[in-house]
Coordinates of C-alpha atoms and ligand atoms in Angstrom, one line a residue:
X1 CA 21.0 21.7 -62.0
X2 CA 20.6 24.3 -59.4
X3 CA 16.8 24.3 -59.5
X4 CA 16.8 20.5 -59.3
X5 CA 18.9 20.7 -56.1
X6 CA 16.6 23.3 -54.8
X7 CA 13.5 21.1 -55.4
X8 CA 15.3 18.2 -53.8
X9 CA 16.0 20.2 -50.6
X10 CA 12.5 21.5 -50.5
X11 CA 11.1 17.9 -51.0
X12 CA 13.3 16.6 -48.2
X13 CA 12.4 19.5 -45.9
X14 CA 8.7 18.9 -46.6
X15 CA 9.0 15.2 -45.9
X16 CA 10.9 15.8 -42.7
X17 CA 8.3 18.3 -41.5
X18 CA 5.5 16.0 -42.4
X19 CA 7.0 13.2 -40.4
X20 CA 7.7 15.5 -37.5
X21 CA 4.2 16.9 -37.5
X22 CA 2.7 13.5 -37.7
X23 CA 4.8 12.3 -34.7
X24 CA 3.9 15.4 -32.8
X25 CA 0.2 14.8 -33.5
X26 CA 0.5 11.2 -32.3
X27 CA 2.4 12.2 -29.2
X28 CA -0.1 14.9 -28.3
X29 CA -2.9 12.4 -28.9
X30 CA -1.1 10.0 -26.5
X31 CA -0.7 12.7 -23.9
X32 CA -4.3 13.7 -24.1
X33 CA -5.6 10.1 -23.6
X34 CA -3.3 9.7 -20.6
X35 CA -4.7 13.0 -19.2
X36 CA -8.3 11.9 -19.6
X37 CA -7.7 8.6 -17.8
X38 CA -6.0 10.1 -14.8
X39 CA -7.7 9.8 -11.4
X40 CA -7.8 13.5 -10.6
X41 CA -4.5 15.0 -9.5
X42 CA -2.7 12.3 -7.6
X43 CA 1.1 12.5 -7.3
X44 CA 3.0 9.6 -8.7
X45 CA 3.3 6.6 -6.4
X46 CA 4.5 3.0 -6.4
X47 CA 2.6 0.3 -4.7
X48 CA 5.6 -1.2 -3.0
X49 CA 6.1 -4.8 -1.9
X50 CA 9.3 -6.2 -0.4
X51 CA 9.1 -10.0 -0.9
X52 CA 11.0 -13.0 -2.1
X53 CA 9.7 -16.1 -3.9
X54 CA 9.2 -18.6 -1.1
X55 CA 6.1 -20.8 -1.3
X56 CA 4.2 -19.1 1.6
X57 CA 4.8 -15.6 0.4
X58 CA 4.0 -16.5 -3.2
X59 CA 0.7 -17.9 -2.0
X60 CA -0.3 -14.7 -0.2
X61 CA 1.1 -12.6 -3.0
X62 CA -1.0 -14.2 -5.7
X63 CA -4.1 -15.4 -4.0
X64 CA -4.6 -12.6 -1.5
X65 CA -2.8 -9.5 -2.6
X66 CA -2.7 -9.6 -6.4
X67 CA -6.2 -11.0 -7.0
X68 CA -7.8 -8.3 -4.9
X69 CA -5.3 -5.6 -6.2
X70 CA -6.2 -6.4 -9.8
X71 CA -9.9 -5.5 -9.1
X72 CA -9.4 -2.6 -6.7
X73 CA -6.1 -0.8 -7.4
X74 CA -6.1 1.2 -10.5
X75 CA -3.0 1.1 -12.7
X76 CA -3.5 4.9 -13.0
X77 CA -2.7 5.4 -9.3
X78 CA 0.7 4.0 -10.0
X79 CA 2.7 0.8 -10.8
X80 CA 3.3 -2.2 -8.6
X81 CA 6.9 -2.1 -7.5
X82 CA 8.5 -5.3 -6.2
X83 CA 11.8 -5.3 -4.3
X84 CA 13.3 -8.7 -4.6
X85 CA 16.5 -10.5 -3.5
X86 CA 19.2 -9.9 -6.1
X87 CA 21.1 -13.1 -5.6
X88 CA 18.0 -15.3 -5.8
X89 CA 17.5 -17.1 -9.2
X90 CA 14.0 -17.9 -8.1
X91 CA 13.2 -14.2 -7.6
X92 CA 14.4 -13.4 -11.1
X93 CA 12.3 -16.2 -12.5
X94 CA 9.3 -15.0 -10.5
X95 CA 9.7 -11.5 -12.0
X96 CA 10.2 -12.9 -15.5
X97 CA 6.9 -14.8 -15.3
X98 CA 4.9 -12.1 -13.6
X99 CA 5.9 -9.2 -15.9
X100 CA 4.3 -11.0 -18.8
X101 CA 0.9 -10.4 -17.3
X102 CA 1.1 -6.6 -16.9
X103 CA -1.1 -5.7 -19.8
X104 CA -3.8 -8.3 -19.1
X105 CA -3.9 -7.1 -15.4
X106 CA -3.9 -3.5 -16.4
X107 CA -1.0 -2.6 -14.1
X108 CA 2.6 -1.9 -14.9
X109 CA 5.2 -3.5 -12.8
X110 CA 8.7 -2.5 -11.8
X111 CA 11.2 -5.0 -10.3
X112 CA 14.1 -4.0 -8.1
X113 CA 16.8 -6.3 -7.0
X114 CA 18.3 -5.6 -3.6
X115 CA 21.8 -7.0 -2.9
X116 CA 22.5 -8.9 0.3
X117 CA 23.5 -6.5 3.1
X118 CA 27.3 -6.1 3.3
X119 CA 27.3 -7.2 6.9
X120 CA 25.6 -10.6 7.2
X121 CA 24.9 -9.9 10.9
X122 CA 21.8 -8.0 9.6
X123 CA 20.3 -11.4 8.8
X124 CA 20.4 -12.7 12.4
X125 CA 19.6 -9.6 14.4
X126 CA 16.1 -10.6 15.5
X127 CA 17.3 -13.9 16.9
X128 CA 14.0 -15.8 16.8
X129 CA 13.2 -14.8 13.2
X130 CA 14.5 -16.3 10.0
X131 CA 17.1 -14.4 7.9
X132 CA 14.5 -13.4 5.3
X133 CA 12.4 -11.7 8.0
X134 CA 15.4 -9.8 9.2
X135 CA 16.3 -8.8 5.7
X136 CA 12.8 -7.5 5.1
X137 CA 12.8 -5.4 8.3
X138 CA 16.2 -3.9 7.5
X139 CA 15.2 -3.3 3.8
X140 CA 12.3 -1.2 4.9
X141 CA 14.7 1.6 5.9
X142 CA 16.2 1.8 2.3
X143 CA 13.1 1.5 0.1
X144 CA 13.7 5.0 -1.1
X145 CA 17.0 3.8 -2.7
X146 CA 14.9 1.7 -5.1
X147 CA 11.6 3.5 -5.5
X148 CA 11.8 6.9 -7.3
X149 CA 8.2 8.1 -7.2
X150 CA 7.4 10.9 -4.6
X151 CA 5.1 8.5 -2.8
X152 CA 5.8 5.0 -1.6
X153 CA 2.6 3.1 -1.0
X154 CA 3.8 0.3 1.1
X155 CA 1.9 -2.9 1.4
X156 CA 2.6 -6.5 2.6
X157 CA 2.0 -9.7 0.6
X158 CA -0.7 -10.7 3.1
X159 CA -2.9 -7.7 2.6
X160 CA -6.2 -8.0 0.9
X161 CA -8.0 -5.1 -0.9
X162 CA -11.6 -4.8 0.1
X163 CA -12.7 -1.9 -2.1
X164 CA -11.7 0.2 -5.1
X165 CA -9.2 2.9 -3.9
X166 CA -10.1 6.6 -4.5
X167 CA -8.0 9.7 -4.3
X168 CA -9.7 10.5 -1.0
X169 CA -8.5 7.3 0.5
X170 CA -4.9 8.4 -0.2
X171 CA -4.8 12.2 0.2
X172 CA -6.5 15.0 2.0
X173 CA -5.6 18.0 -0.1
X174 CA -1.9 17.4 -0.5
X175 CA -1.4 15.6 2.7
X176 CA -1.0 11.8 2.8
X177 CA -3.5 10.0 5.0
X178 CA -2.3 8.0 7.9
X179 CA -4.3 5.7 10.2
X180 CA -3.2 4.7 13.7
X181 CA -4.8 2.7 16.5
X182 CA -4.4 2.3 20.2
X183 CA -3.2 -1.3 20.5
X184 CA -1.0 -0.7 23.5
X185 CA -2.8 -3.5 25.3
X186 CA -0.6 -5.9 23.3
X187 CA 2.8 -6.9 24.6
X188 CA 4.6 -6.8 21.3
X189 CA 3.8 -3.1 20.9
X190 CA 6.0 -2.4 23.9
X191 CA 8.9 -4.3 22.3
X192 CA 8.5 -2.3 19.1
X193 CA 8.3 0.9 21.0
X194 CA 11.4 0.2 23.0
X195 CA 13.5 -0.4 19.9
X196 CA 11.9 2.4 18.1
X197 CA 12.9 4.8 20.8
X198 CA 16.5 3.5 20.5
X199 CA 16.4 4.2 16.8
X200 CA 14.8 7.7 16.7
X201 CA 14.5 8.9 20.3
X202 CA 10.7 9.2 20.2
X203 CA 7.9 7.0 21.5
X204 CA 5.1 5.7 19.2
X205 CA 2.1 8.0 19.4
X206 CA 0.0 5.1 18.2
X207 CA 0.3 1.8 16.4
X208 CA 0.7 2.4 12.6
X209 CA 1.0 -1.3 11.7
X210 CA -2.8 -1.3 11.5
X211 CA -3.5 -0.4 7.8
X212 CA -2.3 -0.9 4.3
X213 CA -1.1 0.6 2.0
X214 CA 0.9 3.0 4.2
X215 CA 1.4 6.1 2.1
X216 CA 4.8 7.7 2.8
X217 CA 6.5 10.6 1.1
X218 CA 9.6 9.0 -0.3
X219 CA 11.9 11.6 1.2
X220 CA 10.4 10.9 4.7
X221 CA 12.2 7.6 4.5
X222 CA 15.5 9.3 3.5
X223 CA 15.1 11.9 6.3
X224 CA 14.2 9.2 8.8
X225 CA 17.3 7.2 7.9
X226 CA 19.5 10.3 8.2
X227 CA 18.0 11.0 11.6
X228 CA 18.6 7.4 12.7
X229 CA 22.3 7.7 11.7
X230 CA 22.7 10.8 13.7
X231 CA 20.7 9.6 16.7
X232 CA 22.4 6.2 16.9
X233 CA 25.8 7.8 16.1
X234 CA 26.7 5.4 13.3
X235 CA 27.6 5.9 9.6
X236 CA 25.4 3.3 8.0
X237 CA 21.8 2.1 8.4
X238 CA 23.2 -1.5 8.6
X239 CA 25.2 -0.5 11.7
X240 CA 22.2 1.1 13.2
X241 CA 20.0 -1.9 12.6
X242 CA 22.6 -4.3 14.0
X243 CA 23.4 -2.1 17.0
X244 CA 19.8 -1.5 18.1
X245 CA 18.5 -4.9 17.0
X246 CA 21.1 -6.8 19.1
X247 CA 19.2 -5.5 22.1
X248 CA 16.2 -7.2 23.5
X249 CA 14.3 -9.5 21.1
X250 CA 15.7 -7.5 18.1
X251 CA 12.2 -7.4 16.5
X252 CA 11.5 -3.8 15.4
X253 CA 8.6 -2.4 13.4
X254 CA 10.1 -0.2 10.6
X255 CA 6.6 1.1 9.6
X256 CA 6.1 2.3 13.2
X257 CA 9.6 3.8 13.3
X258 CA 9.1 5.7 10.0
X259 CA 5.6 6.9 10.8
X260 CA 6.6 7.9 14.3
X261 CA 9.4 9.9 12.8
X262 CA 6.9 11.5 10.5
X263 CA 4.7 12.4 13.4
X264 CA 7.4 14.1 15.4
X265 CA 9.3 15.7 12.5
X266 CA 7.0 16.0 9.5
X267 CA 3.6 16.2 11.0
X268 CA 2.2 18.8 8.6
X269 CA 2.9 16.6 5.5
X270 CA 0.4 14.0 6.7
X271 CA -3.3 13.9 7.6
X272 CA -3.6 11.9 10.9
X273 CA -6.5 9.7 11.8
X274 CA -5.7 8.0 15.1
X275 CA -8.2 5.8 16.9
X276 CA -7.2 6.1 20.6
X277 CA -10.1 3.8 21.6
X278 CA -12.5 4.6 24.4
X279 CA -9.8 6.4 26.4
X280 CA -9.7 9.9 27.6
X281 CA -7.5 12.0 25.3
X282 CA -5.7 13.7 28.2
X283 CA -4.9 10.4 29.8
X284 CA -3.8 9.0 26.5
X285 CA -1.5 11.9 25.9
X286 CA 0.0 11.6 29.3
X287 CA 0.7 7.9 28.8
X288 CA 2.0 7.9 25.2
X289 CA 3.0 11.3 24.0
X290 CA 5.9 13.6 24.6
X291 CA 5.0 17.0 26.1
X292 CA 4.6 19.6 23.3
X293 CA 3.6 16.9 20.8
X294 CA 0.2 15.9 22.2
X295 CA -2.5 14.6 20.0
X296 CA -5.5 16.9 19.5
X297 CA -9.0 16.0 18.6
X298 CA -8.3 17.1 15.0
X299 CA -6.1 14.0 14.6
X300 CA -8.7 11.6 16.0
X301 CA -11.4 11.6 13.2
X302 CA -12.4 8.3 11.7
X303 CA -11.1 7.0 8.4
X304 CA -11.8 3.9 6.3
X305 CA -9.6 1.0 5.4
X306 CA -9.2 -0.2 1.9
X307 CA -7.5 -3.5 2.9
X308 CA -7.5 -5.9 5.7
X309 CA -4.6 -8.0 7.0
X310 CA -5.7 -11.4 5.7
X311 CA -3.2 -13.4 7.8
X312 CA -4.9 -12.1 10.9
X313 CA -8.4 -12.0 9.6
X314 CA -10.5 -15.1 9.9
X315 CA -13.2 -15.3 7.2
X316 CA -14.3 -19.0 7.3
X317 CA -16.9 -18.7 4.6
X318 CA -15.0 -16.3 2.4
X319 CA -17.7 -13.7 2.8
X320 CA -15.5 -10.6 2.6
X321 CA -14.6 -11.0 -1.1
X322 CA -18.2 -11.6 -2.1
X323 CA -19.6 -8.7 -0.1
X324 CA -16.8 -6.4 -1.2
X325 CA -17.4 -7.2 -4.8
X326 CA -21.1 -6.7 -4.6
X327 CA -20.7 -3.4 -2.8
X328 CA -18.3 -2.2 -5.5
X329 CA -20.5 -3.3 -8.3
X330 CA -23.8 -2.1 -6.7
X331 CA -25.7 0.5 -8.7
X332 CA -23.0 0.9 -11.3
X333 CA -23.4 0.8 -15.1
X334 CA -21.9 -2.7 -15.1
X335 CA -24.2 -5.5 -16.2
X336 CA -23.8 -8.3 -13.8
X337 CA -24.0 -12.0 -14.8
X338 CA -27.0 -13.9 -13.3
X339 CA -24.8 -15.9 -10.9
X340 CA -23.2 -12.7 -9.5
X341 CA -26.6 -11.1 -9.1
X342 CA -27.7 -14.2 -7.1
X343 CA -24.5 -14.1 -5.1
X344 CA -25.2 -10.4 -4.2
X345 CA -28.8 -11.0 -3.1
X346 CA -27.9 -11.8 0.6
X347 CA -25.9 -8.5 0.8
X348 CA -28.6 -6.3 -0.5
X349 CA -29.2 -4.6 2.9
X350 CA -25.8 -5.1 4.5
X351 CA -23.3 -2.3 5.2
X352 CA -19.6 -2.8 4.4
X353 CA -18.5 -2.7 8.0
X354 CA -15.3 -4.5 6.9
X355 CA -14.0 -1.0 5.9
X356 CA -13.7 -0.3 9.6
X357 CA -11.7 -3.5 10.3
X358 CA -8.2 -4.6 9.8
X359 CA -7.7 -7.8 11.8
X360 CA -10.1 -9.9 13.8
X361 CA -7.9 -12.7 15.2
X362 CA -6.2 -10.0 17.1
X363 CA -8.6 -7.1 17.8
X364 CA -7.8 -4.3 15.4
X365 CA -11.0 -2.6 14.3
X366 CA -13.0 0.5 14.9
X367 CA -16.5 -1.0 15.4
X368 CA -16.2 -0.7 19.1
X369 CA -14.6 2.7 19.0
X370 CA -15.1 5.2 16.1
X371 CA -18.1 3.3 14.9
X372 CA -19.5 2.3 18.3
X373 CA -23.2 1.2 18.0
X374 CA -22.9 1.3 14.3
X375 CA -23.4 5.0 14.4
X376 CA -24.7 7.1 11.5
X377 CA -21.5 9.0 11.0
X378 CA -19.7 5.8 10.0
X379 CA -22.6 4.6 7.9
X380 CA -22.5 7.9 5.9
X381 CA -18.7 7.7 5.5
X382 CA -19.2 4.2 3.9
X383 CA -22.0 5.5 1.7
X384 CA -20.0 8.5 0.6
X385 CA -17.0 6.3 -0.2
X386 CA -19.2 4.1 -2.4
X387 CA -20.6 7.1 -4.1
X388 CA -17.1 7.9 -5.2
X389 CA -16.1 4.4 -6.2
X390 CA -19.3 4.1 -8.2
X391 CA -18.3 7.2 -10.2
X392 CA -14.9 5.6 -10.9
X393 CA -16.5 2.3 -12.0
X394 CA -18.9 4.2 -14.2
X395 CA -15.9 6.1 -15.8
X396 CA -14.1 2.9 -16.5
X397 CA -11.3 3.6 -14.0
X398 CA -12.3 0.3 -12.3
X399 CA -13.7 -2.4 -14.6
X400 CA -14.2 -4.9 -11.8
X401 CA -13.4 -7.5 -14.5
X402 CA -13.4 -10.9 -12.9
X403 CA -11.4 -12.3 -15.9
X404 CA -8.4 -10.6 -14.3
X405 CA -8.7 -13.0 -11.3
X406 CA -8.3 -15.9 -13.7
X407 CA -5.2 -14.2 -15.2
X408 CA -3.6 -13.9 -11.7
X409 CA -4.4 -17.6 -11.1
X410 CA -2.8 -18.5 -14.4
X411 CA 0.3 -16.5 -13.4
X412 CA 0.4 -18.4 -10.1
X413 CA 0.3 -21.8 -11.8
X414 CA 3.9 -21.1 -12.8
X415 CA 4.8 -21.7 -9.2
X416 CA 2.3 -24.6 -8.7
X417 CA 0.4 -22.2 -6.5
X418 CA -3.3 -23.0 -6.5
X419 CA -5.6 -20.4 -5.1
X420 CA -9.0 -21.2 -3.5
X421 CA -12.0 -19.8 -5.4
X422 CA -12.0 -16.0 -5.1
X423 CA -15.8 -15.5 -4.7
Ligands
NAG1 C1 30.0 9.0 18.1 O1 30.9 8.0 17.5 C2 32.2 8.5 17.4 C3 33.0 7.4 16.7 O2 32.6 6.1 17.1 C4 32.7 8.8 18.7 O3 34.1 9.3 18.6 C5 31.9 9.9 19.4 O4 32.3 10.2 20.7 C6 30.4 9.5 19.4 N1 29.6 10.6 19.8 C7 28.7 10.5 20.8 C8 27.9 11.7 21.0 O5 28.4 9.5 21.4
NAG2 C1 -20.5 -20.3 7.5 O1 -21.6 -20.9 6.8 C2 -22.2 -21.9 7.5 C3 -23.3 -22.6 6.6 O2 -24.0 -21.7 5.9 C4 -22.9 -21.3 8.7 O3 -23.6 -22.3 9.5 C5 -21.9 -20.6 9.6 O4 -22.5 -19.9 10.6 C6 -21.1 -19.6 8.7 N1 -19.9 -19.1 9.5 C7 -19.7 -17.8 9.6 C8 -18.5 -17.4 10.5 O5 -20.4 -16.9 9.1
NAG3 C1 -26.6 0.1 -3.4 O1 -26.7 1.5 -3.9 C2 -27.8 2.1 -3.4 C3 -27.8 3.5 -4.1 O2 -26.7 4.2 -3.7 C4 -27.9 2.2 -1.9 O3 -29.1 2.8 -1.5 C5 -27.9 0.8 -1.4 O4 -27.8 0.8 0.0 C6 -26.7 0.0 -1.9 N1 -26.7 -1.3 -1.5 C7 -25.7 -1.9 -0.9 C8 -25.9 -3.3 -0.5 O5 -24.7 -1.3 -0.7

């Protein structure tokens, strides 16, 4: 009897260890595949969009952002995080439909539901803008309450990716890359600057609403908000938004407020690429910077864009998508269909200058500044960039699979959203 018991115990122990060992093996295999796929050592980030499901935003989201994202943003860089309106049934339905496509699109998605602000005055602060617009502005100051990754990669629904994104587009060493532009010729910048000063006490060193995604350390948002509370002398960000926003037009630029905060208080955590235009640096500093915080030439070096702002970029013949795709696929191991080869023929000798543009209906580009006279330095930056994307395509990080475009279009059908042809 005793020996039988003994054998039973041994048998059970053996079975248990076998199962454990097997699971351990499976887990380590899983871990090792994840490691192999990782794009170098990029900290976790969430490509973050604040939106709601109205027809116009849905159209931009699917046709412009998501179709280009599915080609040029690797799921390995991080998930897509959508912050939606909690009380909206349509937003919940939108999420329910969209999440079904994660696997086919090769990107995981997280959905966050933001409740209405407690004080409804938030929704009418910027008098000439609709409630949804106000809510989105306000919401930018609390993104860190939803997103938990160390980096928030912030993008709007009307941004269009124009190239595969590499680590070097995001980070220099362990500093997040920031681009800025001298757009002080535009009247709205002065409105933004005025309200920004009332929020954080510092003037904009440049316009940061000139590139996407804007990579922000999540805790910069927390720190900025805490700074605002102290500076405005209120106890909630709602109060600050209402108090400052009820002055002037009420239209503020949260991205500029957060990045201006980063410039004055966390400069060393970011790698700054500010295009001050064809203006003398001394003069620029005198006009726009606070003494002791002047820009130096180290912060003025060129950097590429990986998106453009489609709402403000006229592209009558839809050339950008075609040229972008041809540039990404050029000289890779991918076998191109005959029709794509034909489509790429006219671009054989063209340079992807689009990577130095952001808008063209308002002038926001670097072709007349950093890249004046289409200089060699910019050309070699573009070439180097494509050398890196080519490696990523060849390693399978980017498949450039046009079938994914069809998947996005199918997802959009749920809302009766019909996209024009992508290529
Ligand atoms: C800040 O607000 C509190 C309460 O409203 C007030 O008592 C205090 O004087 C204010 N401090 C400053 C510096 O304005
Ligand atoms: C668009 O294509 C038409 C026909 O090929 C051409 O005449 C026109 O110049 C093009 N427009 C732009 C902005 O490239
Ligand atoms: C394609 O890649 C080759 C090799 O890097 C390069 O010389 C050529 O300029 C590229 N063509 C285009 C259109 O980018």
